[in-house]
mmCIF file with all atom_site columns, C-alpha atoms in Angstrom:
data_model
loop_
_atom_site.group_PDB
_atom_site.id
_atom_site.type_symbol
_atom_site.label_atom_id
_atom_site.label_alt_id
_atom_site.label_comp_id
_atom_site.label_asym_id
_atom_site.label_entity_id
_atom_site.label_seq_id
_atom_site.pdbx_PDB_ins_code
_atom_site.Cartn_x
_atom_site.Cartn_y
_atom_site.Cartn_z
_atom_site.occupancy
_atom_site.B_iso_or_equiv
_atom_site.pdbx_formal_charge
_atom_site.auth_seq_id
_atom_site.auth_comp_id
_atom_site.auth_asym_id
_atom_site.auth_atom_id
_atom_site.pdbx_PDB_model_num
ATOM 1   C CA . UNK A 1 1   ? -121.351 89.815  -262.809 1.00 57.00 ? 1   UNK A CA 1
ATOM 2   C CA . UNK A 1 2   ? -121.785 87.946  -265.665 1.00 54.00 ? 2   UNK A CA 1
ATOM 3   C CA . UNK A 1 3   ? -124.760 89.958  -267.689 1.00 53.00 ? 3   UNK A CA 1
ATOM 4   C CA . UNK A 1 4   ? -121.759 92.988  -266.977 1.00 60.00 ? 4   UNK A CA 1
ATOM 5   C CA . UNK A 1 5   ? -119.762 91.114  -269.008 1.00 55.00 ? 5   UNK A CA 1
ATOM 6   C CA . UNK A 1 6   ? -121.877 89.875  -271.966 1.00 51.00 ? 6   UNK A CA 1
ATOM 7   C CA . UNK A 1 7   ? -123.257 93.670  -271.606 1.00 55.00 ? 7   UNK A CA 1
ATOM 8   C CA . UNK A 1 8   ? -119.413 94.305  -272.020 1.00 56.00 ? 8   UNK A CA 1
ATOM 9   C CA . UNK A 1 9   ? -118.854 92.415  -275.876 1.00 52.00 ? 9   UNK A CA 1
ATOM 10  C CA . UNK A 1 10  ? -122.464 92.773  -276.910 1.00 58.00 ? 10  UNK A CA 1
ATOM 11  C CA . UNK A 1 11  ? -122.502 97.384  -277.657 1.00 64.00 ? 11  UNK A CA 1
ATOM 12  C CA . UNK A 1 12  ? -125.773 98.282  -277.351 1.00 75.00 ? 12  UNK A CA 1
ATOM 13  C CA . UNK A 1 13  ? -128.269 98.181  -280.580 1.00 76.00 ? 13  UNK A CA 1
ATOM 14  C CA . UNK A 1 14  ? -130.522 101.144 -281.304 1.00 78.00 ? 14  UNK A CA 1
ATOM 15  C CA . UNK A 1 15  ? -134.290 98.892  -281.002 1.00 78.00 ? 15  UNK A CA 1
ATOM 16  C CA . UNK A 1 16  ? -134.511 99.115  -285.491 1.00 82.00 ? 16  UNK A CA 1
ATOM 17  C CA . UNK A 1 17  ? -131.073 97.142  -285.060 1.00 83.00 ? 17  UNK A CA 1
ATOM 18  C CA . UNK A 1 18  ? -132.546 94.629  -282.535 1.00 82.00 ? 18  UNK A CA 1
ATOM 19  C CA . UNK A 1 19  ? -135.725 93.847  -285.018 1.00 85.00 ? 19  UNK A CA 1
ATOM 20  C CA . UNK A 1 20  ? -133.557 94.156  -288.230 1.00 88.00 ? 20  UNK A CA 1
ATOM 21  C CA . UNK A 1 21  ? -131.082 91.331  -286.667 1.00 86.00 ? 21  UNK A CA 1
ATOM 22  C CA . UNK A 1 22  ? -134.098 89.402  -284.957 1.00 86.00 ? 22  UNK A CA 1
ATOM 23  C CA . UNK A 1 23  ? -136.179 89.181  -288.984 1.00 90.00 ? 23  UNK A CA 1
ATOM 24  C CA . UNK A 1 24  ? -132.734 88.413  -290.051 1.00 93.00 ? 24  UNK A CA 1
ATOM 25  C CA . UNK A 1 25  ? -131.434 85.335  -287.895 1.00 91.00 ? 25  UNK A CA 1
ATOM 26  C CA . UNK A 1 26  ? -135.596 83.908  -287.958 1.00 90.00 ? 26  UNK A CA 1
ATOM 27  C CA . UNK A 1 27  ? -135.847 84.282  -291.727 1.00 93.00 ? 27  UNK A CA 1
ATOM 28  C CA . UNK A 1 28  ? -132.767 82.627  -291.724 1.00 94.00 ? 28  UNK A CA 1
ATOM 29  C CA . UNK A 1 29  ? -133.146 80.525  -290.007 1.00 92.00 ? 29  UNK A CA 1
ATOM 30  C CA . UNK A 1 30  ? -135.654 79.280  -291.737 1.00 91.00 ? 30  UNK A CA 1
ATOM 31  C CA . UNK A 1 31  ? -134.411 80.111  -294.973 1.00 94.00 ? 31  UNK A CA 1
ATOM 32  C CA . UNK A 1 32  ? -131.714 77.069  -293.700 1.00 94.00 ? 32  UNK A CA 1
ATOM 33  C CA . UNK A 1 33  ? -134.295 74.656  -292.061 1.00 89.00 ? 33  UNK A CA 1
ATOM 34  C CA . UNK A 1 34  ? -136.304 74.881  -295.627 1.00 89.00 ? 34  UNK A CA 1
ATOM 35  C CA . UNK A 1 35  ? -133.062 74.387  -297.885 1.00 90.00 ? 35  UNK A CA 1
ATOM 36  C CA . UNK A 1 36  ? -132.269 70.697  -295.282 1.00 89.00 ? 36  UNK A CA 1
ATOM 37  C CA . UNK A 1 37  ? -135.558 69.332  -297.551 1.00 86.00 ? 37  UNK A CA 1
ATOM 38  C CA . UNK A 1 38  ? -133.244 70.121  -300.376 1.00 89.00 ? 38  UNK A CA 1
ATOM 39  C CA . UNK A 1 39  ? -130.788 66.718  -299.449 1.00 89.00 ? 39  UNK A CA 1
ATOM 40  C CA . UNK A 1 40  ? -134.377 64.708  -298.391 1.00 83.00 ? 40  UNK A CA 1
ATOM 41  C CA . UNK A 1 41  ? -132.750 62.105  -301.230 1.00 85.00 ? 41  UNK A CA 1
ATOM 42  C CA . UNK A 1 42  ? -129.100 61.819  -299.845 1.00 86.00 ? 42  UNK A CA 1
ATOM 43  C CA . UNK A 1 43  ? -131.312 61.744  -296.047 1.00 81.00 ? 43  UNK A CA 1
ATOM 44  C CA . UNK A 1 44  ? -132.678 58.625  -297.814 1.00 81.00 ? 44  UNK A CA 1
ATOM 45  C CA . UNK A 1 45  ? -130.184 57.347  -299.651 1.00 84.00 ? 45  UNK A CA 1
ATOM 46  C CA . UNK A 1 46  ? -128.256 56.548  -295.893 1.00 79.00 ? 46  UNK A CA 1
ATOM 47  C CA . UNK A 1 47  ? -126.158 60.065  -296.182 1.00 84.00 ? 47  UNK A CA 1
ATOM 48  C CA . UNK A 1 48  ? -127.681 61.776  -292.932 1.00 82.00 ? 48  UNK A CA 1
ATOM 49  C CA . UNK A 1 49  ? -125.851 64.941  -291.861 1.00 85.00 ? 49  UNK A CA 1
ATOM 50  C CA . UNK A 1 50  ? -126.176 66.973  -294.409 1.00 89.00 ? 50  UNK A CA 1
ATOM 51  C CA . UNK A 1 51  ? -129.572 67.055  -293.814 1.00 89.00 ? 51  UNK A CA 1
ATOM 52  C CA . UNK A 1 52  ? -128.688 67.417  -290.022 1.00 89.00 ? 52  UNK A CA 1
ATOM 53  C CA . UNK A 1 53  ? -127.053 69.089  -289.711 1.00 90.00 ? 53  UNK A CA 1
ATOM 54  C CA . UNK A 1 54  ? -128.994 71.754  -291.897 1.00 92.00 ? 54  UNK A CA 1
ATOM 55  C CA . UNK A 1 55  ? -132.061 71.362  -290.373 1.00 91.00 ? 55  UNK A CA 1
ATOM 56  C CA . UNK A 1 56  ? -130.510 72.079  -286.428 1.00 91.00 ? 56  UNK A CA 1
ATOM 57  C CA . UNK A 1 57  ? -128.152 74.990  -287.799 1.00 93.00 ? 57  UNK A CA 1
ATOM 58  C CA . UNK A 1 58  ? -130.954 76.135  -289.099 1.00 93.00 ? 58  UNK A CA 1
ATOM 59  C CA . UNK A 1 59  ? -133.457 76.308  -285.401 1.00 90.00 ? 59  UNK A CA 1
ATOM 60  C CA . UNK A 1 60  ? -129.819 77.478  -283.444 1.00 91.00 ? 60  UNK A CA 1
ATOM 61  C CA . UNK A 1 61  ? -129.969 80.815  -285.399 1.00 92.00 ? 61  UNK A CA 1
ATOM 62  C CA . UNK A 1 62  ? -133.550 81.160  -285.693 1.00 87.00 ? 62  UNK A CA 1
ATOM 63  C CA . UNK A 1 63  ? -133.032 79.626  -281.972 1.00 85.00 ? 63  UNK A CA 1
ATOM 64  C CA . UNK A 1 64  ? -130.660 82.865  -281.593 1.00 86.00 ? 64  UNK A CA 1
ATOM 65  C CA . UNK A 1 65  ? -133.088 85.291  -282.775 1.00 85.00 ? 65  UNK A CA 1
ATOM 66  C CA . UNK A 1 66  ? -134.481 86.033  -279.647 1.00 81.00 ? 66  UNK A CA 1
ATOM 67  C CA . UNK A 1 67  ? -130.603 87.563  -278.306 1.00 82.00 ? 67  UNK A CA 1
ATOM 68  C CA . UNK A 1 68  ? -131.464 90.546  -280.476 1.00 81.00 ? 68  UNK A CA 1
ATOM 69  C CA . UNK A 1 69  ? -134.435 91.272  -278.786 1.00 77.00 ? 69  UNK A CA 1
ATOM 70  C CA . UNK A 1 70  ? -133.820 90.596  -274.938 1.00 77.00 ? 70  UNK A CA 1
ATOM 71  C CA . UNK A 1 71  ? -130.279 90.293  -274.629 1.00 79.00 ? 71  UNK A CA 1
ATOM 72  C CA . UNK A 1 72  ? -127.748 86.568  -274.942 1.00 80.00 ? 72  UNK A CA 1
ATOM 73  C CA . UNK A 1 73  ? -127.938 87.151  -270.996 1.00 81.00 ? 73  UNK A CA 1
ATOM 74  C CA . UNK A 1 74  ? -131.871 87.790  -270.856 1.00 80.00 ? 74  UNK A CA 1
ATOM 75  C CA . UNK A 1 75  ? -132.647 84.653  -273.199 1.00 81.00 ? 75  UNK A CA 1
ATOM 76  C CA . UNK A 1 76  ? -130.124 82.444  -271.538 1.00 84.00 ? 76  UNK A CA 1
ATOM 77  C CA . UNK A 1 77  ? -132.424 83.640  -268.377 1.00 85.00 ? 77  UNK A CA 1
ATOM 78  C CA . UNK A 1 78  ? -135.991 82.952  -270.113 1.00 83.00 ? 78  UNK A CA 1
ATOM 79  C CA . UNK A 1 79  ? -134.628 79.885  -271.397 1.00 84.00 ? 79  UNK A CA 1
ATOM 80  C CA . UNK A 1 80  ? -134.031 78.205  -267.949 1.00 85.00 ? 80  UNK A CA 1
ATOM 81  C CA . UNK A 1 81  ? -137.679 78.728  -266.966 1.00 84.00 ? 81  UNK A CA 1
ATOM 82  C CA . UNK A 1 82  ? -138.419 77.229  -269.392 1.00 84.00 ? 82  UNK A CA 1
ATOM 83  C CA . UNK A 1 83  ? -136.815 74.132  -268.521 1.00 88.00 ? 83  UNK A CA 1
ATOM 84  C CA . UNK A 1 84  ? -138.322 71.484  -269.525 1.00 88.00 ? 84  UNK A CA 1
ATOM 85  C CA . UNK A 1 85  ? -139.699 72.730  -272.778 1.00 87.00 ? 85  UNK A CA 1
ATOM 86  C CA . UNK A 1 86  ? -135.654 73.832  -273.562 1.00 90.00 ? 86  UNK A CA 1
ATOM 87  C CA . UNK A 1 87  ? -134.322 71.045  -272.100 1.00 92.00 ? 87  UNK A CA 1
ATOM 88  C CA . UNK A 1 88  ? -136.258 68.819  -274.528 1.00 93.00 ? 88  UNK A CA 1
ATOM 89  C CA . UNK A 1 89  ? -135.968 71.167  -277.274 1.00 92.00 ? 89  UNK A CA 1
ATOM 90  C CA . UNK A 1 90  ? -131.750 71.357  -276.850 1.00 93.00 ? 90  UNK A CA 1
ATOM 91  C CA . UNK A 1 91  ? -131.568 67.123  -276.139 1.00 96.00 ? 91  UNK A CA 1
ATOM 92  C CA . UNK A 1 92  ? -132.827 66.350  -279.805 1.00 95.00 ? 92  UNK A CA 1
ATOM 93  C CA . UNK A 1 93  ? -130.583 68.689  -281.382 1.00 93.00 ? 93  UNK A CA 1
ATOM 94  C CA . UNK A 1 94  ? -128.343 66.442  -279.552 1.00 94.00 ? 94  UNK A CA 1
ATOM 95  C CA . UNK A 1 95  ? -129.518 63.086  -280.191 1.00 94.00 ? 95  UNK A CA 1
ATOM 96  C CA . UNK A 1 96  ? -130.229 64.492  -283.644 1.00 91.00 ? 96  UNK A CA 1
ATOM 97  C CA . UNK A 1 97  ? -126.502 65.774  -285.236 1.00 91.00 ? 97  UNK A CA 1
ATOM 98  C CA . UNK A 1 98  ? -125.677 62.058  -282.859 1.00 92.00 ? 98  UNK A CA 1
ATOM 99  C CA . UNK A 1 99  ? -126.941 59.768  -284.665 1.00 90.00 ? 99  UNK A CA 1
ATOM 100 C CA . UNK A 1 100 ? -125.790 61.643  -287.605 1.00 86.00 ? 100 UNK A CA 1
ATOM 101 C CA . UNK A 1 101 ? -122.503 61.989  -287.398 1.00 87.00 ? 101 UNK A CA 1
ATOM 102 C CA . UNK A 1 102 ? -121.746 58.508  -285.041 1.00 86.00 ? 102 UNK A CA 1
ATOM 103 C CA . UNK A 1 103 ? -118.674 57.600  -286.944 1.00 83.00 ? 103 UNK A CA 1
ATOM 104 C CA . UNK A 1 104 ? -120.152 53.099  -285.982 1.00 85.00 ? 104 UNK A CA 1
ATOM 105 C CA . UNK A 1 105 ? -122.640 51.444  -287.371 1.00 84.00 ? 105 UNK A CA 1
ATOM 106 C CA . UNK A 1 106 ? -126.429 51.829  -285.061 1.00 82.00 ? 106 UNK A CA 1
ATOM 107 C CA . UNK A 1 107 ? -128.950 49.983  -286.171 1.00 87.00 ? 107 UNK A CA 1
ATOM 108 C CA . UNK A 1 108 ? -132.491 51.348  -287.907 1.00 86.00 ? 108 UNK A CA 1
ATOM 109 C CA . UNK A 1 109 ? -130.455 54.543  -288.390 1.00 83.00 ? 109 UNK A CA 1
ATOM 110 C CA . UNK A 1 110 ? -132.415 56.178  -290.961 1.00 84.00 ? 110 UNK A CA 1
ATOM 111 C CA . UNK A 1 111 ? -134.900 55.552  -288.735 1.00 88.00 ? 111 UNK A CA 1
ATOM 112 C CA . UNK A 1 112 ? -134.093 56.597  -285.224 1.00 90.00 ? 112 UNK A CA 1
ATOM 113 C CA . UNK A 1 113 ? -132.577 59.119  -287.398 1.00 88.00 ? 113 UNK A CA 1
ATOM 114 C CA . UNK A 1 114 ? -135.542 60.716  -289.073 1.00 87.00 ? 114 UNK A CA 1
ATOM 115 C CA . UNK A 1 115 ? -137.359 59.961  -285.245 1.00 92.00 ? 115 UNK A CA 1
ATOM 116 C CA . UNK A 1 116 ? -135.546 62.387  -283.831 1.00 92.00 ? 116 UNK A CA 1
ATOM 117 C CA . UNK A 1 117 ? -135.319 64.776  -286.954 1.00 89.00 ? 117 UNK A CA 1
ATOM 118 C CA . UNK A 1 118 ? -139.678 64.814  -285.660 1.00 92.00 ? 118 UNK A CA 1
ATOM 119 C CA . UNK A 1 119 ? -139.102 64.827  -282.000 1.00 94.00 ? 119 UNK A CA 1
ATOM 120 C CA . UNK A 1 120 ? -136.862 67.750  -282.813 1.00 91.00 ? 120 UNK A CA 1
ATOM 121 C CA . UNK A 1 121 ? -139.335 70.142  -284.915 1.00 90.00 ? 121 UNK A CA 1
ATOM 122 C CA . UNK A 1 122 ? -141.901 68.589  -281.859 1.00 90.00 ? 122 UNK A CA 1
ATOM 123 C CA . UNK A 1 123 ? -138.937 70.167  -278.871 1.00 90.00 ? 123 UNK A CA 1
ATOM 124 C CA . UNK A 1 124 ? -138.992 73.277  -281.355 1.00 88.00 ? 124 UNK A CA 1
ATOM 125 C CA . UNK A 1 125 ? -142.847 73.801  -281.193 1.00 86.00 ? 125 UNK A CA 1
ATOM 126 C CA . UNK A 1 126 ? -143.722 73.176  -277.456 1.00 85.00 ? 126 UNK A CA 1
ATOM 127 C CA . UNK A 1 127 ? -140.927 75.502  -276.464 1.00 85.00 ? 127 UNK A CA 1
ATOM 128 C CA . UNK A 1 128 ? -142.413 78.376  -278.775 1.00 83.00 ? 128 UNK A CA 1
ATOM 129 C CA . UNK A 1 129 ? -145.036 77.779  -277.278 1.00 83.00 ? 129 UNK A CA 1
ATOM 130 C CA . UNK A 1 130 ? -144.368 79.117  -273.882 1.00 82.00 ? 130 UNK A CA 1
ATOM 131 C CA . UNK A 1 131 ? -143.689 82.076  -275.189 1.00 79.00 ? 131 UNK A CA 1
ATOM 132 C CA . UNK A 1 132 ? -147.451 82.384  -275.448 1.00 79.00 ? 132 UNK A CA 1
ATOM 133 C CA . UNK A 1 133 ? -149.509 83.107  -272.053 1.00 79.00 ? 133 UNK A CA 1
ATOM 134 C CA . UNK A 1 134 ? -151.769 79.533  -271.196 1.00 81.00 ? 134 UNK A CA 1
ATOM 135 C CA . UNK A 1 135 ? -151.035 78.040  -274.774 1.00 80.00 ? 135 UNK A CA 1
ATOM 136 C CA . UNK A 1 136 ? -149.556 75.299  -272.747 1.00 75.00 ? 136 UNK A CA 1
ATOM 137 C CA . UNK A 1 137 ? -152.949 74.421  -271.016 1.00 81.00 ? 137 UNK A CA 1
ATOM 138 C CA . UNK A 1 138 ? -155.168 74.940  -274.214 1.00 85.00 ? 138 UNK A CA 1
ATOM 139 C CA . UNK A 1 139 ? -152.478 72.545  -275.608 1.00 81.00 ? 139 UNK A CA 1
ATOM 140 C CA . UNK A 1 140 ? -152.749 70.449  -272.942 1.00 81.00 ? 140 UNK A CA 1
ATOM 141 C CA . UNK A 1 141 ? -156.973 70.728  -272.954 1.00 87.00 ? 141 UNK A CA 1
ATOM 142 C CA . UNK A 1 142 ? -157.403 70.035  -276.185 1.00 85.00 ? 142 UNK A CA 1
ATOM 143 C CA . UNK A 1 143 ? -154.432 67.268  -276.769 1.00 81.00 ? 143 UNK A CA 1
ATOM 144 C CA . UNK A 1 144 ? -157.036 65.595  -273.815 1.00 86.00 ? 144 UNK A CA 1
ATOM 145 C CA . UNK A 1 145 ? -160.196 66.166  -275.517 1.00 87.00 ? 145 UNK A CA 1
ATOM 146 C CA . UNK A 1 146 ? -158.814 64.397  -278.155 1.00 85.00 ? 146 UNK A CA 1
ATOM 147 C CA . UNK A 1 147 ? -157.202 61.439  -276.358 1.00 80.00 ? 147 UNK A CA 1
ATOM 148 C CA . UNK A 1 148 ? -160.096 60.718  -273.781 1.00 67.00 ? 148 UNK A CA 1
#
């Protein structure tokens, strides 16, 4: 029922249109995320909002690129099949925005924000790896060899 409602709102697209939409979101998301580095000076000076917003917005736009290939409903279903990776990624995006915009003083706010952005990046990598068959097992095996 929900899928039908979504499909009614999203007219069918040709394969070429889906590829163009996907690539456009990937490129725009990447450019916005990389453009956030122009805001690093503001971040260091204690104004984290511009960096955090641009970095997280770029991630969200990049993430939405797969909606063009699979459709929004299929993407949501796929995300819930990767619940741990999806949850971590969404949590660290939300935490980054919270730390950037919380109006009251947070001790060591800048340190926590940079840490949250780093964990957001790691969560994105983990989420992305879940789409590559056996990638998680390979990474875990490599980490075990390095650590043990």
